[in-house]
Every structure is written in C-alpha cells, then in structure tokens.
Amino acid sequence: MIPEEPDRIPDAAAADLLSFLMEDEKALRLRLQNEGVELDLPTDDAPDVQWYGLLGNALWKVFSDNNEVVSPDGRTYDLGSWRGGGDFIARFLNARLADEGLAGASPRTDRPFNYLDFYMGLVGGPDELLRPLYVHIFKRLKARGCTWRYAPPAIYLFQFNSPGEDRDDEDPSAYDPGAVILDGLREQEDEAHENAVLRDLSEGNEEVQRRAVDEPPQVVLAYRDVYGEMPPYLRHDER
C-alpha cells in the first residue's frame, strides 16, 4: 500500500467533507428559488439533475482548477487532477442521486454525470450563476474551520522526452562524430527556443496574476463575502 502524502487528505475524508457541504442543499435550493435566482441550465435534464450539475460545477471550482481547500491542520483536500477531480465529483453526485431515487432523471443515462461535466468548469451559463453556491460552500467550509487558496489560470510547458535520451541503446560501431556535433547544435537551438517560450509563458502568467488581483473572479469575491478578506493567491511558479 502506498502511504498517503502527509500534506494531503485521504479520499474518504474528502467525500465526508463534500457530504457535509451538501447537507442542507435542499433548503439552499428553495431559498434561492424564492429569491428568484436562476437555477436552470440549457439542457434536457430534469431540474433535479440540473441543480446537482450546478452544485458539481461549484464544487469543482472550489476544490479543483488548481485551487486548494485547506483543513484546520494545514493539509489540503486533494481530489486529484482536473479530470480526477471531475470524476470524483461526478461519482459522488451520481451516488447521491441514486440514494434519492433520481438516477433516472436524465434522458441520457441512469448515471447522469461523468468527469466531462465538471472537467473544465461551467459550460452553458455565466459564472455569476454559481456565485450564491460559492457563498454557500464557503460558509460551510468556514464552519468546519477550513480555508482556501486561489490559483489564477496559468499555462505550463511540459517536455516528455529529453533530447538524446535513447542514445545508450545505439550501436557503438555506428558512432558518427559529425552527426553528434550536428545533434549538439540542434539541441542548443532547441534549448534556446524552449527558454524563449518559457520566458513568454512566465510573462503571460504574471499578467494573468495581476489581472486576477485587479478583477477578482466570482469565486474569489464569494470567499471575500464569507471570510471578510481576500484568499491567498497561489503563484504559477509555486505550484
């Protein structure tokens, strides 16, 4: 068995926290309806499924999207990658719908949600639609002594193969000094190009960071409404 990372919360505890956040969701839905808040998405699903879809998108934005929910002891509730977090939330909501006898409320399937429903955030409606749900989630998190860290969007560059990494398997008798020199020059050019791209990415990410401070997104404003202060911003070079 692989031991849990000391700074991460096990999945079972994360599921328990999500259950706590959803305890009074029916009262929340009724209150928002009475206040005239629009709770429907442009889909063919039944209102119950649409409601859970909105909740799932709000949960994904708080727990995933590189943001971090932090427990009172300083550990983070990690639902996995963007895809993993979407799948975790989808399975959680499908189980909840099944428990409530609503698994057949979608015309598509008896399991209404999959990771794609939450993988990239809300699709088909403005983020303002989720503002009251963010506020509700943060109120519940605050009641549990949890805090939150926000990560502005960032772009990263990944390299899966290192230049020349397979040379150990080459036939020594086929060694060509000239080819090696040319390969070395190409590697230098590739490295210079990569460094230039990294500089451009870093400058772009810095600009996004500044914009996120000047124009906070809805989820950050909701946190401020509940906690009375702005959340810590995670920098792109600290993740």
XYZ file of C-alpha atoms in Angstrom:
239
model
C 0.000 0.000 0.000
C 1.315 3.430 -0.960
C 1.289 5.691 2.122
C -0.736 8.877 1.990
C 1.207 12.078 1.423
C 1.403 13.858 4.813
C 0.049 17.107 3.345
C -2.917 15.502 1.581
C -6.351 14.451 2.881
C -7.476 10.879 2.051
C -10.362 10.442 -0.401
C -12.724 9.161 2.285
C -12.302 12.345 4.299
C -12.815 14.439 1.161
C -16.070 12.592 0.437
C -17.154 13.215 4.035
C -16.491 16.930 3.594
C -18.498 17.035 0.359
C -21.385 15.318 2.164
C -21.208 17.987 4.868
C -21.306 20.730 2.242
C -24.420 19.154 0.700
C -26.334 18.520 3.931
C -28.722 21.449 3.525
C -28.686 21.751 -0.270
C -32.479 21.338 -0.489
C -33.036 24.310 1.820
C -30.475 26.260 -0.195
C -32.261 25.456 -3.452
C -35.641 26.518 -2.051
C -34.206 29.772 -0.699
C -32.559 30.651 -3.999
C -35.760 29.869 -5.904
C -37.708 32.141 -3.549
C -35.147 34.860 -4.205
C -35.647 34.455 -7.950
C -32.167 33.109 -8.650
C -31.959 31.257 -11.999
C -31.027 27.627 -11.318
C -31.573 26.002 -14.715
C -29.024 25.200 -17.391
C -29.918 24.847 -21.101
C -30.035 21.043 -21.060
C -32.703 18.366 -21.436
C -32.105 17.046 -17.938
C -34.712 17.200 -15.211
C -34.489 20.169 -12.806
C -33.027 17.934 -10.079
C -30.144 16.876 -12.333
C -29.545 20.452 -13.471
C -29.411 21.553 -9.843
C -26.836 18.914 -8.983
C -24.925 19.886 -12.107
C -24.661 23.448 -10.832
C -23.549 22.225 -7.416
C -20.965 19.961 -9.035
C -19.524 22.817 -11.076
C -19.302 24.990 -7.978
C -17.575 22.188 -6.059
C -15.112 21.665 -8.932
C -14.218 25.350 -8.997
C -13.551 25.391 -5.253
C -11.758 22.039 -4.902
C -10.088 21.766 -8.312
C -8.931 24.175 -11.060
C -5.580 24.241 -9.167
C -7.292 25.840 -6.150
C -6.823 24.321 -2.689
C -9.222 23.702 0.199
C -7.127 23.632 3.362
C -8.115 21.769 6.527
C -7.672 23.247 10.027
C -4.439 21.244 10.412
C -2.976 22.707 7.217
C -3.469 19.746 4.879
C -5.246 20.060 1.531
C -8.279 18.173 0.273
C -6.870 16.871 -2.994
C -9.455 15.336 -5.353
C -6.808 14.623 -7.971
C -6.097 16.179 -11.360
C -8.671 18.272 -13.212
C -10.023 15.077 -14.741
C -9.684 13.172 -11.472
C -11.478 15.908 -9.550
C -14.282 15.967 -12.117
C -14.620 12.190 -11.889
C -14.615 12.271 -8.068
C -17.432 14.837 -8.025
C -19.386 13.013 -10.757
C -19.288 9.702 -8.867
C -20.230 11.464 -5.628
C -23.262 13.155 -7.214
C -24.364 10.031 -9.102
C -24.369 8.103 -5.828
C -26.370 10.850 -4.152
C -28.947 10.912 -6.969
C -29.245 7.124 -6.763
C -29.805 7.311 -2.997
C -32.614 9.801 -3.605
C -34.204 7.655 -6.337
C -33.346 10.223 -9.023
C -30.864 8.186 -11.050
C -33.336 8.019 -13.949
C -33.951 11.758 -14.035
C -31.659 12.218 -17.028
C -32.739 11.185 -20.560
C -29.131 10.281 -21.363
C -28.267 7.637 -18.809
C -29.016 6.267 -15.349
C -25.679 7.789 -14.301
C -26.225 11.433 -15.276
C -22.720 12.734 -14.619
C -19.205 11.882 -15.738
C -15.914 13.729 -15.410
C -16.553 15.785 -18.576
C -19.485 17.527 -16.881
C -17.062 19.186 -14.462
C -13.694 18.838 -16.186
C -13.342 22.438 -17.399
C -15.857 24.255 -15.221
C -19.285 25.611 -16.062
C -20.349 25.361 -19.718
C -23.625 26.828 -20.915
C -24.075 29.551 -18.321
C -22.303 32.580 -16.817
C -20.102 32.111 -13.775
C -22.325 34.606 -11.926
C -24.883 31.785 -11.816
C -22.658 29.981 -9.315
C -21.948 32.956 -7.013
C -24.602 32.040 -4.397
C -23.408 28.425 -4.476
C -19.821 29.533 -3.878
C -21.021 31.588 -0.905
C -22.868 28.572 0.497
C -19.834 26.296 0.094
C -17.502 28.780 1.759
C -19.912 29.273 4.671
C -19.901 25.521 5.255
C -16.128 25.307 4.868
C -15.693 28.127 7.369
C -17.949 26.258 9.803
C -15.531 23.300 9.550
C -12.523 25.548 10.144
C -11.292 25.211 6.553
C -9.703 27.928 4.451
C -8.986 28.222 0.742
C -6.212 29.256 -1.615
C -6.907 30.571 -5.103
C -4.764 29.786 -8.140
C -5.193 32.176 -11.091
C -5.095 30.467 -14.501
C -1.637 29.648 -15.812
C -0.070 27.918 -18.802
C 2.735 25.393 -18.372
C 5.205 23.784 -20.764
C 5.803 20.043 -20.440
C 8.609 18.055 -22.027
C 8.047 14.314 -22.100
C 11.319 13.233 -23.719
C 14.825 14.570 -23.212
C 16.945 15.105 -26.336
C 19.265 12.160 -26.918
C 17.853 10.114 -24.058
C 17.814 6.920 -26.166
C 21.467 7.057 -27.226
C 22.529 4.422 -24.690
C 20.848 1.832 -26.885
C 22.682 2.841 -30.054
C 25.294 0.600 -31.717
C 28.782 1.949 -30.791
C 30.089 0.862 -34.192
C 27.678 3.250 -35.863
C 29.051 6.247 -33.960
C 29.375 9.307 -36.230
C 31.246 12.277 -34.701
C 29.850 14.668 -37.305
C 26.305 13.624 -36.589
C 26.922 14.032 -32.864
C 28.140 17.609 -33.419
C 25.101 18.428 -35.538
C 22.818 16.913 -32.924
C 24.502 19.022 -30.263
C 23.946 22.212 -32.273
C 20.305 21.289 -32.809
C 19.898 20.666 -29.085
C 21.353 24.104 -28.321
C 18.910 25.707 -30.749
C 16.039 23.731 -29.226
C 17.085 24.760 -25.731
C 17.312 28.433 -26.724
C 13.849 28.218 -28.284
C 12.457 26.469 -25.196
C 13.923 29.146 -22.909
C 12.316 31.860 -25.037
C 8.949 30.109 -24.850
C 9.310 29.731 -21.082
C 10.047 33.451 -20.731
C 6.963 34.327 -22.773
C 4.830 31.957 -20.689
C 6.153 33.392 -17.447
C 5.411 36.954 -18.565
C 1.916 35.940 -19.682
C 1.241 34.192 -16.378
C 2.435 37.242 -14.448
C -0.050 39.374 -16.394
C -2.882 36.928 -15.625
C -1.880 37.048 -11.934
C -2.093 40.844 -11.914
C -5.438 40.799 -13.698
C -6.835 38.309 -11.188
C -5.937 40.748 -8.417
C -7.459 43.756 -10.187
C -10.571 41.901 -11.401
C -11.239 39.022 -8.962
C -13.424 36.197 -10.326
C -16.780 35.304 -8.785
C -15.387 32.511 -6.637
C -12.840 34.856 -5.049
C -15.491 37.504 -4.403
C -17.671 34.851 -2.759
C -14.786 33.874 -0.472
C -14.334 37.525 0.490
C -18.063 37.811 1.249
C -17.807 34.943 3.730
C -14.339 35.315 5.263
C -14.144 39.107 5.158
C -10.794 39.064 3.362
C -9.259 38.002 0.090
C -7.900 34.453 -0.105
C -4.175 33.819 -0.524
C -3.257 33.746 -4.209
C -1.053 30.870 -5.326
C 1.561 31.970 -7.835
C 2.043 29.986 -11.019
C 5.705 29.359 -10.148
C 4.821 27.974 -6.705
C 2.592 25.122 -7.935
